[in-house]
Amino acid sequence: MKKSAWMSVVAAALLGLMWVVFESGLLDDARGSQPTGAAADQLEQLRVAPSGSMDGYSRERFKHWTSQPQAGKNCNTREAVLARDGVNVKTNNSCESVSGTWTSEYTGQQLTDASAIDIDHMVPLANAWRSGANTWDDARREKFANDMDLPQLVAVDASSNRSKGDQDPSQWKPEKTAWCDYATKWVEVKKGYDLTVTQEEKQALKEMLATCS
């Protein structure tokens, strides 16, 4: 084979290889990055099911802000989370936070007034009801509403908490910089309590977990 013909074959082969790589990249972009890691593995273990009924739901079925004596005298769950999540927190004799600095997990906003802070249930009580908590007894619902072992309770700015309401990640997301942490905690709580996810919720969690480095 002449040198010019050989070079043409090599050039054609290289162009073909470049197209395969390029096409593969397009497919990857179309599919989106696939999440990896412990949270992604936990997500795959969650049972996918349609959102359940709200029949019988009431926040009173989840007794919350119960006494937390390990956090100090007169402390309830809200005050315990404020003390845990804040910096230089000072409390009065009633265990109320009178000063400190908090960073909202959903927006990154810096807050210095405890009254402007909501303690949010990562997985909202109503969402939990629709994904399995409707079958629990009241003791398990109380544990869920006051759980400080799993990342179920977080200090956030009141505005973002009220914007979120009882929506799942397919319906509401925090600032994008918080996606990884938010989705990781959401999955951990749902796995810890054997709660289900909807197909849309699972897809949104995959998208958010894909932002984890």
PDB file of C-alpha atoms in Angstrom:
ATOM      1  CA  MET A   1       0.000   0.000   0.000  1.00  0.00           C
ATOM      2  CA  LYS A   2       1.294   3.405  -0.956  1.00  0.00           C
ATOM      3  CA  LYS A   3       2.169   5.817   1.846  1.00  0.00           C
ATOM      4  CA  SER A   4      -0.586   8.274   0.827  1.00  0.00           C
ATOM      5  CA  ALA A   5      -3.202   5.526   0.818  1.00  0.00           C
ATOM      6  CA  TRP A   6      -2.009   4.260   4.215  1.00  0.00           C
ATOM      7  CA  MET A   7      -2.246   7.753   5.675  1.00  0.00           C
ATOM      8  CA  SER A   8      -5.793   8.061   4.330  1.00  0.00           C
ATOM      9  CA  VAL A   9      -6.769   4.823   6.090  1.00  0.00           C
ATOM     10  CA  VAL A  10      -5.214   6.007   9.366  1.00  0.00           C
ATOM     11  CA  ALA A  11      -6.928   9.400   9.060  1.00  0.00           C
ATOM     12  CA  ALA A  12     -10.275   7.739   8.423  1.00  0.00           C
ATOM     13  CA  ALA A  13      -9.797   5.468  11.438  1.00  0.00           C
ATOM     14  CA  LEU A  14      -8.934   8.436  13.655  1.00  0.00           C
ATOM     15  CA  LEU A  15     -11.970  10.346  12.458  1.00  0.00           C
ATOM     16  CA  GLY A  16     -14.138   7.319  13.184  1.00  0.00           C
ATOM     17  CA  LEU A  17     -12.703   7.043  16.698  1.00  0.00           C
ATOM     18  CA  MET A  18     -13.242  10.751  17.332  1.00  0.00           C
ATOM     19  CA  TRP A  19     -16.884  10.428  16.235  1.00  0.00           C
ATOM     20  CA  VAL A  20     -17.439   7.476  18.591  1.00  0.00           C
ATOM     21  CA  VAL A  21     -16.005   9.490  21.493  1.00  0.00           C
ATOM     22  CA  PHE A  22     -18.066  12.533  20.499  1.00  0.00           C
ATOM     23  CA  GLU A  23     -21.262  10.515  20.133  1.00  0.00           C
ATOM     24  CA  SER A  24     -20.643   8.839  23.481  1.00  0.00           C
ATOM     25  CA  GLY A  25     -20.304  12.251  25.082  1.00  0.00           C
ATOM     26  CA  LEU A  26     -23.612  13.326  23.600  1.00  0.00           C
ATOM     27  CA  LEU A  27     -25.264  10.215  25.001  1.00  0.00           C
ATOM     28  CA  ASP A  28     -23.770  10.894  28.418  1.00  0.00           C
ATOM     29  CA  ASP A  29     -25.104  14.448  28.298  1.00  0.00           C
ATOM     30  CA  ALA A  30     -28.548  13.183  27.283  1.00  0.00           C
ATOM     31  CA  ARG A  31     -28.612  10.682  30.129  1.00  0.00           C
ATOM     32  CA  GLY A  32     -27.090  13.092  32.632  1.00  0.00           C
ATOM     33  CA  SER A  33     -24.358  12.198  35.068  1.00  0.00           C
ATOM     34  CA  GLN A  34     -25.086   9.098  37.090  1.00  0.00           C
ATOM     35  CA  PRO A  35     -24.623   9.478  40.861  1.00  0.00           C
ATOM     36  CA  THR A  36     -22.303   7.164  42.764  1.00  0.00           C
ATOM     37  CA  GLY A  37     -21.540   6.626  46.426  1.00  0.00           C
ATOM     38  CA  ALA A  38     -23.350   5.503  49.564  1.00  0.00           C
ATOM     39  CA  ALA A  39     -26.375   7.783  49.127  1.00  0.00           C
ATOM     40  CA  ALA A  40     -26.854   6.648  45.514  1.00  0.00           C
ATOM     41  CA  ASP A  41     -26.702   3.028  46.681  1.00  0.00           C
ATOM     42  CA  GLN A  42     -29.253   3.748  49.419  1.00  0.00           C
ATOM     43  CA  LEU A  43     -31.533   5.440  46.898  1.00  0.00           C
ATOM     44  CA  GLU A  44     -31.581   2.296  44.778  1.00  0.00           C
ATOM     45  CA  GLN A  45     -32.669   0.315  47.838  1.00  0.00           C
ATOM     46  CA  LEU A  46     -35.757   2.470  48.416  1.00  0.00           C
ATOM     47  CA  ARG A  47     -39.060   1.077  47.215  1.00  0.00           C
ATOM     48  CA  VAL A  48     -40.730   3.123  44.485  1.00  0.00           C
ATOM     49  CA  ALA A  49     -44.467   3.611  44.962  1.00  0.00           C
ATOM     50  CA  PRO A  50     -47.107   6.213  44.132  1.00  0.00           C
ATOM     51  CA  SER A  51     -47.733   8.902  46.722  1.00  0.00           C
ATOM     52  CA  GLY A  52     -50.277   7.678  49.245  1.00  0.00           C
ATOM     53  CA  SER A  53     -53.451   9.261  50.555  1.00  0.00           C
ATOM     54  CA  MET A  54     -53.607  12.060  53.115  1.00  0.00           C
ATOM     55  CA  ASP A  55     -56.663  10.463  54.728  1.00  0.00           C
ATOM     56  CA  GLY A  56     -56.354  10.597  58.500  1.00  0.00           C
ATOM     57  CA  TYR A  57     -53.305  12.881  58.477  1.00  0.00           C
ATOM     58  CA  SER A  58     -52.758  15.501  61.156  1.00  0.00           C
ATOM     59  CA  ARG A  59     -49.567  17.083  62.480  1.00  0.00           C
ATOM     60  CA  GLU A  60     -50.843  16.149  65.920  1.00  0.00           C
ATOM     61  CA  ARG A  61     -50.308  12.513  64.948  1.00  0.00           C
ATOM     62  CA  PHE A  62     -46.567  13.343  65.069  1.00  0.00           C
ATOM     63  CA  LYS A  63     -45.971  14.704  68.562  1.00  0.00           C
ATOM     64  CA  HIS A  64     -43.013  17.050  68.202  1.00  0.00           C
ATOM     65  CA  TRP A  65     -40.784  19.408  70.147  1.00  0.00           C
ATOM     66  CA  THR A  66     -40.695  16.940  73.019  1.00  0.00           C
ATOM     67  CA  SER A  67     -38.419  17.274  76.059  1.00  0.00           C
ATOM     68  CA  GLN A  68     -34.686  16.753  75.406  1.00  0.00           C
ATOM     69  CA  PRO A  69     -33.092  16.621  78.890  1.00  0.00           C
ATOM     70  CA  GLN A  70     -29.727  15.576  77.452  1.00  0.00           C
ATOM     71  CA  ALA A  71     -29.513  19.060  75.890  1.00  0.00           C
ATOM     72  CA  GLY A  72     -30.084  20.795  79.235  1.00  0.00           C
ATOM     73  CA  LYS A  73     -32.773  21.711  81.729  1.00  0.00           C
ATOM     74  CA  ASN A  74     -36.083  22.815  80.152  1.00  0.00           C
ATOM     75  CA  CYS A  75     -34.833  22.014  76.626  1.00  0.00           C
ATOM     76  CA  ASN A  76     -37.150  20.735  73.919  1.00  0.00           C
ATOM     77  CA  THR A  77     -36.240  19.433  70.472  1.00  0.00           C
ATOM     78  CA  ARG A  78     -36.324  22.855  68.822  1.00  0.00           C
ATOM     79  CA  GLU A  79     -33.938  24.361  71.352  1.00  0.00           C
ATOM     80  CA  ALA A  80     -31.673  21.320  71.176  1.00  0.00           C
ATOM     81  CA  VAL A  81     -31.355  21.660  67.391  1.00  0.00           C
ATOM     82  CA  LEU A  82     -30.709  25.388  67.634  1.00  0.00           C
ATOM     83  CA  ALA A  83     -27.897  24.724  70.120  1.00  0.00           C
ATOM     84  CA  ARG A  84     -26.481  21.933  67.947  1.00  0.00           C
ATOM     85  CA  ASP A  85     -26.586  23.764  64.612  1.00  0.00           C
ATOM     86  CA  GLY A  86     -25.557  27.262  65.758  1.00  0.00           C
ATOM     87  CA  VAL A  87     -22.243  28.887  66.582  1.00  0.00           C
ATOM     88  CA  ASN A  88     -21.624  30.586  69.946  1.00  0.00           C
ATOM     89  CA  VAL A  89     -25.196  29.915  71.030  1.00  0.00           C
ATOM     90  CA  LYS A  90     -26.206  31.279  74.424  1.00  0.00           C
ATOM     91  CA  THR A  91     -29.410  30.255  76.160  1.00  0.00           C
ATOM     92  CA  ASN A  92     -31.436  31.547  79.097  1.00  0.00           C
ATOM     93  CA  ASN A  93     -32.805  29.560  82.048  1.00  0.00           C
ATOM     94  CA  SER A  94     -35.692  28.371  79.880  1.00  0.00           C
ATOM     95  CA  CYS A  95     -33.205  26.922  77.339  1.00  0.00           C
ATOM     96  CA  GLU A  96     -34.266  29.526  74.779  1.00  0.00           C
ATOM     97  CA  SER A  97     -31.516  30.694  72.432  1.00  0.00           C
ATOM     98  CA  VAL A  98     -30.889  34.378  73.088  1.00  0.00           C
ATOM     99  CA  SER A  99     -27.861  34.825  70.835  1.00  0.00           C
ATOM    100  CA  GLY A 100     -25.768  32.952  68.300  1.00  0.00           C
ATOM    101  CA  THR A 101     -25.213  32.583  64.580  1.00  0.00           C
ATOM    102  CA  TRP A 102     -26.912  30.076  62.304  1.00  0.00           C
ATOM    103  CA  THR A 103     -26.466  29.261  58.619  1.00  0.00           C
ATOM    104  CA  SER A 104     -29.589  28.151  56.790  1.00  0.00           C
ATOM    105  CA  GLU A 105     -28.934  24.758  55.210  1.00  0.00           C
ATOM    106  CA  TYR A 106     -31.159  25.596  52.241  1.00  0.00           C
ATOM    107  CA  THR A 107     -29.894  29.033  51.226  1.00  0.00           C
ATOM    108  CA  GLY A 108     -26.631  29.654  53.074  1.00  0.00           C
ATOM    109  CA  GLN A 109     -28.187  32.755  54.659  1.00  0.00           C
ATOM    110  CA  GLN A 110     -26.560  33.891  57.905  1.00  0.00           C
ATOM    111  CA  LEU A 111     -29.018  34.411  60.768  1.00  0.00           C
ATOM    112  CA  THR A 112     -28.490  35.858  64.229  1.00  0.00           C
ATOM    113  CA  ASP A 113     -32.077  35.953  65.490  1.00  0.00           C
ATOM    114  CA  ALA A 114     -33.349  32.590  66.709  1.00  0.00           C
ATOM    115  CA  SER A 115     -36.947  33.676  66.191  1.00  0.00           C
ATOM    116  CA  ALA A 116     -36.246  33.963  62.436  1.00  0.00           C
ATOM    117  CA  ILE A 117     -35.199  30.317  62.273  1.00  0.00           C
ATOM    118  CA  ASP A 118     -37.421  27.321  61.602  1.00  0.00           C
ATOM    119  CA  ILE A 119     -36.451  23.802  62.562  1.00  0.00           C
ATOM    120  CA  ASP A 120     -37.442  21.880  59.467  1.00  0.00           C
ATOM    121  CA  HIS A 121     -38.206  18.201  59.127  1.00  0.00           C
ATOM    122  CA  MET A 122     -35.969  17.154  56.242  1.00  0.00           C
ATOM    123  CA  VAL A 123     -38.643  14.687  55.149  1.00  0.00           C
ATOM    124  CA  PRO A 124     -41.848  16.605  55.935  1.00  0.00           C
ATOM    125  CA  LEU A 125     -44.372  14.943  58.214  1.00  0.00           C
ATOM    126  CA  ALA A 126     -47.067  14.965  55.536  1.00  0.00           C
ATOM    127  CA  ASN A 127     -44.668  13.458  52.984  1.00  0.00           C
ATOM    128  CA  ALA A 128     -43.755  10.743  55.470  1.00  0.00           C
ATOM    129  CA  TRP A 129     -47.466  10.034  55.987  1.00  0.00           C
ATOM    130  CA  ARG A 130     -47.944   9.598  52.235  1.00  0.00           C
ATOM    131  CA  SER A 131     -44.911   7.313  51.969  1.00  0.00           C
ATOM    132  CA  GLY A 132     -45.508   4.892  54.812  1.00  0.00           C
ATOM    133  CA  ALA A 133     -45.888   6.672  58.164  1.00  0.00           C
ATOM    134  CA  ASN A 134     -49.676   6.321  57.999  1.00  0.00           C
ATOM    135  CA  THR A 135     -49.193   2.694  59.105  1.00  0.00           C
ATOM    136  CA  TRP A 136     -46.956   3.508  62.108  1.00  0.00           C
ATOM    137  CA  ASP A 137     -48.020   3.729  65.707  1.00  0.00           C
ATOM    138  CA  ASP A 138     -47.900   7.084  67.489  1.00  0.00           C
ATOM    139  CA  ALA A 139     -44.647   6.238  69.299  1.00  0.00           C
ATOM    140  CA  ARG A 140     -42.779   5.739  66.012  1.00  0.00           C
ATOM    141  CA  ARG A 141     -44.252   8.934  64.577  1.00  0.00           C
ATOM    142  CA  GLU A 142     -43.103  10.825  67.680  1.00  0.00           C
ATOM    143  CA  LYS A 143     -39.596   9.429  67.268  1.00  0.00           C
ATOM    144  CA  PHE A 144     -39.575  10.481  63.607  1.00  0.00           C
ATOM    145  CA  ALA A 145     -40.697  14.023  64.436  1.00  0.00           C
ATOM    146  CA  ASN A 146     -37.941  14.474  67.042  1.00  0.00           C
ATOM    147  CA  ASP A 147     -35.118  12.380  65.568  1.00  0.00           C
ATOM    148  CA  MET A 148     -31.725  13.998  66.190  1.00  0.00           C
ATOM    149  CA  ASP A 149     -29.738  10.880  65.287  1.00  0.00           C
ATOM    150  CA  LEU A 150     -30.605  10.847  61.593  1.00  0.00           C
ATOM    151  CA  PRO A 151     -30.381  14.174  59.675  1.00  0.00           C
ATOM    152  CA  GLN A 152     -34.127  14.723  59.950  1.00  0.00           C
ATOM    153  CA  LEU A 153     -34.050  18.075  61.773  1.00  0.00           C
ATOM    154  CA  VAL A 154     -32.233  21.099  60.340  1.00  0.00           C
ATOM    155  CA  ALA A 155     -32.112  24.812  61.180  1.00  0.00           C
ATOM    156  CA  VAL A 156     -33.172  26.904  58.173  1.00  0.00           C
ATOM    157  CA  ASP A 157     -34.482  30.353  57.357  1.00  0.00           C
ATOM    158  CA  ALA A 158     -38.232  30.563  57.782  1.00  0.00           C
ATOM    159  CA  SER A 159     -38.839  31.715  54.202  1.00  0.00           C
ATOM    160  CA  SER A 160     -37.284  28.670  52.536  1.00  0.00           C
ATOM    161  CA  ASN A 161     -38.941  26.295  54.986  1.00  0.00           C
ATOM    162  CA  ARG A 162     -42.373  27.689  54.244  1.00  0.00           C
ATOM    163  CA  SER A 163     -41.665  27.678  50.516  1.00  0.00           C
ATOM    164  CA  LYS A 164     -40.768  23.993  50.753  1.00  0.00           C
ATOM    165  CA  GLY A 165     -43.878  23.011  52.709  1.00  0.00           C
ATOM    166  CA  ASP A 166     -44.495  19.266  52.392  1.00  0.00           C
ATOM    167  CA  GLN A 167     -43.077  18.972  48.869  1.00  0.00           C
ATOM    168  CA  ASP A 168     -40.571  16.322  47.798  1.00  0.00           C
ATOM    169  CA  PRO A 169     -37.407  17.037  45.737  1.00  0.00           C
ATOM    170  CA  SER A 170     -39.282  16.689  42.439  1.00  0.00           C
ATOM    171  CA  GLN A 171     -41.416  19.653  43.512  1.00  0.00           C
ATOM    172  CA  TRP A 172     -39.011  21.807  45.540  1.00  0.00           C
ATOM    173  CA  LYS A 173     -35.232  22.080  45.789  1.00  0.00           C
ATOM    174  CA  PRO A 174     -32.924  24.297  47.880  1.00  0.00           C
ATOM    175  CA  GLU A 175     -30.172  26.408  46.334  1.00  0.00           C
ATOM    176  CA  LYS A 176     -28.154  24.288  43.904  1.00  0.00           C
ATOM    177  CA  THR A 177     -25.048  24.482  46.094  1.00  0.00           C
ATOM    178  CA  ALA A 178     -27.046  22.564  48.722  1.00  0.00           C
ATOM    179  CA  TRP A 179     -28.356  19.840  46.395  1.00  0.00           C
ATOM    180  CA  CYS A 180     -25.801  17.182  47.317  1.00  0.00           C
ATOM    181  CA  ASP A 181     -26.210  17.595  51.063  1.00  0.00           C
ATOM    182  CA  TYR A 182     -29.986  17.904  50.847  1.00  0.00           C
ATOM    183  CA  ALA A 183     -30.475  14.797  48.704  1.00  0.00           C
ATOM    184  CA  THR A 184     -28.014  12.781  50.798  1.00  0.00           C
ATOM    185  CA  LYS A 185     -29.893  13.614  53.996  1.00  0.00           C
ATOM    186  CA  TRP A 186     -33.305  13.034  52.403  1.00  0.00           C
ATOM    187  CA  VAL A 187     -32.283   9.569  51.231  1.00  0.00           C
ATOM    188  CA  GLU A 188     -30.705   8.696  54.583  1.00  0.00           C
ATOM    189  CA  VAL A 189     -33.905   9.558  56.443  1.00  0.00           C
ATOM    190  CA  LYS A 190     -36.153   7.687  54.023  1.00  0.00           C
ATOM    191  CA  LYS A 191     -33.872   4.653  54.183  1.00  0.00           C
ATOM    192  CA  GLY A 192     -33.695   4.821  57.974  1.00  0.00           C
ATOM    193  CA  TYR A 193     -37.482   4.739  58.273  1.00  0.00           C
ATOM    194  CA  ASP A 194     -38.163   2.458  55.292  1.00  0.00           C
ATOM    195  CA  LEU A 195     -40.243   5.098  53.533  1.00  0.00           C
ATOM    196  CA  THR A 196     -41.067   4.914  49.846  1.00  0.00           C
ATOM    197  CA  VAL A 197     -40.247   7.366  47.043  1.00  0.00           C
ATOM    198  CA  THR A 198     -42.234   8.220  43.939  1.00  0.00           C
ATOM    199  CA  GLN A 199     -40.634   7.728  40.531  1.00  0.00           C
ATOM    200  CA  GLU A 200     -40.424  11.503  40.031  1.00  0.00           C
ATOM    201  CA  GLU A 201     -38.892  11.948  43.476  1.00  0.00           C
ATOM    202  CA  LYS A 202     -36.276   9.276  42.762  1.00  0.00           C
ATOM    203  CA  GLN A 203     -35.300  10.891  39.464  1.00  0.00           C
ATOM    204  CA  ALA A 204     -34.945  14.305  41.118  1.00  0.00           C
ATOM    205  CA  LEU A 205     -32.785  12.801  43.874  1.00  0.00           C
ATOM    206  CA  LYS A 206     -30.541  11.192  41.246  1.00  0.00           C
ATOM    207  CA  GLU A 207     -30.091  14.560  39.564  1.00  0.00           C
ATOM    208  CA  MET A 208     -29.219  16.196  42.871  1.00  0.00           C
ATOM    209  CA  LEU A 209     -26.846  13.431  43.984  1.00  0.00           C
ATOM    210  CA  ALA A 210     -25.023  13.714  40.657  1.00  0.00           C
ATOM    211  CA  THR A 211     -23.742  17.113  41.853  1.00  0.00           C
ATOM    212  CA  CYS A 212     -21.798  15.455  44.691  1.00  0.00           C
ATOM    213  CA  SER A 213     -18.060  15.517  44.040  1.00  0.00           C
TER     214      SER A 213
END
